[in-house]
Amino acid sequence: MTSLLSRLIRPSKATAYRVFDIELKTIERLSTSMCRFVFTGSDVAHMKTLAPDQRVKLFFPTPAGAPPALPKTGEWQHARRDLAPQHTPPMRTYTIRALRREALEVEVDFVLHGINGPASAWATRAQVGDRLQMVAPNLAYSADPGGYEWKPPRSARRILLVGDETALPAIAGILEQLADDAPELAVEAFIEVPFESDCLALRHSPATRLHWLPRDVLRCEHGQGMHHAVHELASLPGVQVTRPTELEDIDIDQRIVWELASDAQGEFYAWVAGESGTVMDIRRYLIKERGLARESLTLMGYWRAGRTLD
């Protein structure tokens, strides 16, 4: 009887991710294209993040105009799929910029690019007090919940970071972590942004070389700055291609580019994120033309040109 009772009252196993109710606390315009939203709420005390590129899901007001109200227990995916279209909250993926559990604050940086989707529309018109929901790692879950790709090998001595404005929050967090934990590492970071005014004062180690690639100054199209940085500016390992490298094509209109470095030890590690077509070009160049080991490369298509950015 005692054994049966203990099983009945035993708490259910914590899930890796859960739904959090959050409310907009402050809005900070960082630059022409970037805005920081600080959210609060008692739920934030039960949130965690494991890496500077930790991905989360944000749910925005429904087409009917109501705040998202997904259940905080059970399968939120099933609950969302069962809703009528006008009551289904739009969902988008973002990066946690900072988490301060004690202060009940979680920061998320948005790219502002006009009203062309539910997330960008909300960001443009947001007001303090707006209520959203977030799916994020659960503090009560003791194992690794995943949802991040910044995993440089311990043997890394040279780091290459390349991204556009959608990767800026993650790269900013990575640079801060490296400044605190590995200031001796040689780091090159190239960040393509829409305008010169988007070149922010990011904290980084003295061993870091940070390069901004504003499209208005370079007079280039989206992705061309990243392309130029990897092809012409980055200090890549001097690997010579001795035989053709097999590299399968990816139909980026059907699936995203998402290839992760392995746990193999090496001195060079690259983290690249941005528009899928640009990441594909960088993928071909680094692997086929420069002969770099795929095990040292993390390549992620955060979005696809021709589709909504948010």
PDB file of C-alpha atoms in Angstrom, residues 84-193:
ATOM      1  CA  ALA A  84      -9.255  26.814 -35.260  1.00  0.00           C
ATOM      2  CA  PRO A  85      -7.119  29.017 -37.582  1.00  0.00           C
ATOM      3  CA  GLN A  86      -8.443  32.288 -36.148  1.00  0.00           C
ATOM      4  CA  HIS A  87      -7.509  31.134 -32.636  1.00  0.00           C
ATOM      5  CA  THR A  88      -4.072  29.688 -33.486  1.00  0.00           C
ATOM      6  CA  PRO A  89      -1.204  31.862 -32.186  1.00  0.00           C
ATOM      7  CA  PRO A  90       1.575  32.380 -34.776  1.00  0.00           C
ATOM      8  CA  MET A  91       4.896  30.871 -33.718  1.00  0.00           C
ATOM      9  CA  ARG A  92       8.436  32.029 -34.526  1.00  0.00           C
ATOM     10  CA  THR A  93      11.926  31.009 -33.380  1.00  0.00           C
ATOM     11  CA  TYR A  94      14.229  33.417 -31.543  1.00  0.00           C
ATOM     12  CA  THR A  95      17.398  33.398 -29.443  1.00  0.00           C
ATOM     13  CA  ILE A  96      17.506  34.129 -25.721  1.00  0.00           C
ATOM     14  CA  ARG A  97      19.817  37.128 -25.443  1.00  0.00           C
ATOM     15  CA  ALA A  98      19.921  37.080 -21.647  1.00  0.00           C
ATOM     16  CA  LEU A  99      18.126  35.321 -18.796  1.00  0.00           C
ATOM     17  CA  ARG A 100      18.000  36.760 -15.278  1.00  0.00           C
ATOM     18  CA  ARG A 101      15.890  34.348 -13.274  1.00  0.00           C
ATOM     19  CA  GLU A 102      16.235  36.180  -9.961  1.00  0.00           C
ATOM     20  CA  ALA A 103      14.946  39.397 -11.557  1.00  0.00           C
ATOM     21  CA  LEU A 104      12.291  37.456 -13.519  1.00  0.00           C
ATOM     22  CA  GLU A 105      13.614  38.868 -16.803  1.00  0.00           C
ATOM     23  CA  VAL A 106      14.326  37.273 -20.176  1.00  0.00           C
ATOM     24  CA  GLU A 107      15.674  39.323 -23.107  1.00  0.00           C
ATOM     25  CA  VAL A 108      14.983  38.684 -26.778  1.00  0.00           C
ATOM     26  CA  ASP A 109      16.392  40.841 -29.599  1.00  0.00           C
ATOM     27  CA  PHE A 110      14.232  41.304 -32.705  1.00  0.00           C
ATOM     28  CA  VAL A 111      15.189  42.333 -36.224  1.00  0.00           C
ATOM     29  CA  LEU A 112      12.837  45.109 -37.340  1.00  0.00           C
ATOM     30  CA  HIS A 113      12.030  44.833 -41.038  1.00  0.00           C
ATOM     31  CA  GLY A 114       8.594  46.307 -41.541  1.00  0.00           C
ATOM     32  CA  ILE A 115       5.151  44.845 -41.149  1.00  0.00           C
ATOM     33  CA  ASN A 116       5.258  41.715 -43.311  1.00  0.00           C
ATOM     34  CA  GLY A 117       4.241  39.022 -40.845  1.00  0.00           C
ATOM     35  CA  PRO A 118       2.625  38.528 -37.432  1.00  0.00           C
ATOM     36  CA  ALA A 119       5.893  38.706 -35.479  1.00  0.00           C
ATOM     37  CA  SER A 120       7.201  41.812 -37.226  1.00  0.00           C
ATOM     38  CA  ALA A 121       3.764  43.434 -36.921  1.00  0.00           C
ATOM     39  CA  TRP A 122       3.748  42.758 -33.189  1.00  0.00           C
ATOM     40  CA  ALA A 123       7.319  44.034 -32.754  1.00  0.00           C
ATOM     41  CA  THR A 124       6.507  47.250 -34.621  1.00  0.00           C
ATOM     42  CA  ARG A 125       3.435  47.986 -32.500  1.00  0.00           C
ATOM     43  CA  ALA A 126       4.460  46.377 -29.195  1.00  0.00           C
ATOM     44  CA  GLN A 127       3.550  48.066 -25.938  1.00  0.00           C
ATOM     45  CA  VAL A 128       4.641  47.422 -22.378  1.00  0.00           C
ATOM     46  CA  GLY A 129       2.188  44.993 -20.835  1.00  0.00           C
ATOM     47  CA  ASP A 130       1.647  42.927 -23.978  1.00  0.00           C
ATOM     48  CA  ARG A 131       1.272  39.242 -23.107  1.00  0.00           C
ATOM     49  CA  LEU A 132       2.939  36.469 -25.120  1.00  0.00           C
ATOM     50  CA  GLN A 133       3.970  32.884 -24.491  1.00  0.00           C
ATOM     51  CA  MET A 134       7.372  31.262 -24.881  1.00  0.00           C
ATOM     52  CA  VAL A 135       8.487  27.654 -25.160  1.00  0.00           C
ATOM     53  CA  ALA A 136      11.904  27.438 -23.495  1.00  0.00           C
ATOM     54  CA  PRO A 137      14.042  24.951 -21.543  1.00  0.00           C
ATOM     55  CA  ASN A 138      12.564  23.868 -18.237  1.00  0.00           C
ATOM     56  CA  LEU A 139      14.710  24.436 -15.136  1.00  0.00           C
ATOM     57  CA  ALA A 140      13.170  21.351 -13.512  1.00  0.00           C
ATOM     58  CA  TYR A 141      14.547  19.159 -16.322  1.00  0.00           C
ATOM     59  CA  SER A 142      17.934  17.915 -15.128  1.00  0.00           C
ATOM     60  CA  ALA A 143      19.292  16.593 -18.441  1.00  0.00           C
ATOM     61  CA  ASP A 144      20.404  18.603 -21.473  1.00  0.00           C
ATOM     62  CA  PRO A 145      17.299  19.838 -23.351  1.00  0.00           C
ATOM     63  CA  GLY A 146      19.235  20.761 -26.505  1.00  0.00           C
ATOM     64  CA  GLY A 147      18.098  23.609 -28.722  1.00  0.00           C
ATOM     65  CA  TYR A 148      21.528  25.186 -29.171  1.00  0.00           C
ATOM     66  CA  GLU A 149      24.497  24.562 -31.482  1.00  0.00           C
ATOM     67  CA  TRP A 150      27.389  26.548 -29.969  1.00  0.00           C
ATOM     68  CA  LYS A 151      29.571  23.579 -29.020  1.00  0.00           C
ATOM     69  CA  PRO A 152      33.214  24.333 -29.831  1.00  0.00           C
ATOM     70  CA  PRO A 153      35.660  21.508 -29.122  1.00  0.00           C
ATOM     71  CA  ARG A 154      37.930  21.903 -26.120  1.00  0.00           C
ATOM     72  CA  SER A 155      40.904  21.744 -28.488  1.00  0.00           C
ATOM     73  CA  ALA A 156      39.760  24.802 -30.501  1.00  0.00           C
ATOM     74  CA  ARG A 157      42.341  27.577 -30.727  1.00  0.00           C
ATOM     75  CA  ARG A 158      40.825  29.520 -33.618  1.00  0.00           C
ATOM     76  CA  ILE A 159      37.151  30.461 -33.908  1.00  0.00           C
ATOM     77  CA  LEU A 160      35.337  31.846 -36.950  1.00  0.00           C
ATOM     78  CA  LEU A 161      31.867  33.383 -36.505  1.00  0.00           C
ATOM     79  CA  VAL A 162      29.869  34.517 -39.544  1.00  0.00           C
ATOM     80  CA  GLY A 163      26.262  35.674 -39.656  1.00  0.00           C
ATOM     81  CA  ASP A 164      23.714  38.224 -40.776  1.00  0.00           C
ATOM     82  CA  GLU A 165      21.437  40.325 -38.584  1.00  0.00           C
ATOM     83  CA  THR A 166      19.273  37.303 -37.693  1.00  0.00           C
ATOM     84  CA  ALA A 167      22.367  35.706 -36.127  1.00  0.00           C
ATOM     85  CA  LEU A 168      23.524  38.906 -34.405  1.00  0.00           C
ATOM     86  CA  PRO A 169      21.933  38.106 -30.999  1.00  0.00           C
ATOM     87  CA  ALA A 170      23.584  34.688 -30.919  1.00  0.00           C
ATOM     88  CA  ILE A 171      26.983  35.982 -32.052  1.00  0.00           C
ATOM     89  CA  ALA A 172      26.840  38.795 -29.476  1.00  0.00           C
ATOM     90  CA  GLY A 173      26.212  36.239 -26.743  1.00  0.00           C
ATOM     91  CA  ILE A 174      28.966  33.955 -28.035  1.00  0.00           C
ATOM     92  CA  LEU A 175      31.484  36.818 -28.007  1.00  0.00           C
ATOM     93  CA  GLU A 176      30.557  37.667 -24.418  1.00  0.00           C
ATOM     94  CA  GLN A 177      30.919  34.049 -23.317  1.00  0.00           C
ATOM     95  CA  LEU A 178      34.321  33.748 -25.012  1.00  0.00           C
ATOM     96  CA  ALA A 179      35.478  36.991 -23.384  1.00  0.00           C
ATOM     97  CA  ASP A 180      34.592  35.554 -19.968  1.00  0.00           C
ATOM     98  CA  ASP A 181      35.618  31.918 -20.384  1.00  0.00           C
ATOM     99  CA  ALA A 182      38.317  31.780 -23.081  1.00  0.00           C
ATOM    100  CA  PRO A 183      39.772  35.260 -23.667  1.00  0.00           C
ATOM    101  CA  GLU A 184      42.970  33.796 -25.104  1.00  0.00           C
ATOM    102  CA  LEU A 185      41.268  32.238 -28.142  1.00  0.00           C
ATOM    103  CA  ALA A 186      41.870  33.848 -31.530  1.00  0.00           C
ATOM    104  CA  VAL A 187      38.388  34.819 -32.739  1.00  0.00           C
ATOM    105  CA  GLU A 188      37.278  36.357 -36.022  1.00  0.00           C
ATOM    106  CA  ALA A 189      33.665  37.524 -36.250  1.00  0.00           C
ATOM    107  CA  PHE A 190      31.964  38.878 -39.369  1.00  0.00           C
ATOM    108  CA  ILE A 191      28.448  40.277 -38.984  1.00  0.00           C
ATOM    109  CA  GLU A 192      26.443  41.515 -41.958  1.00  0.00           C
ATOM    110  CA  VAL A 193      23.776  44.092 -41.079  1.00  0.00           C
TER     111      VAL A 193
END
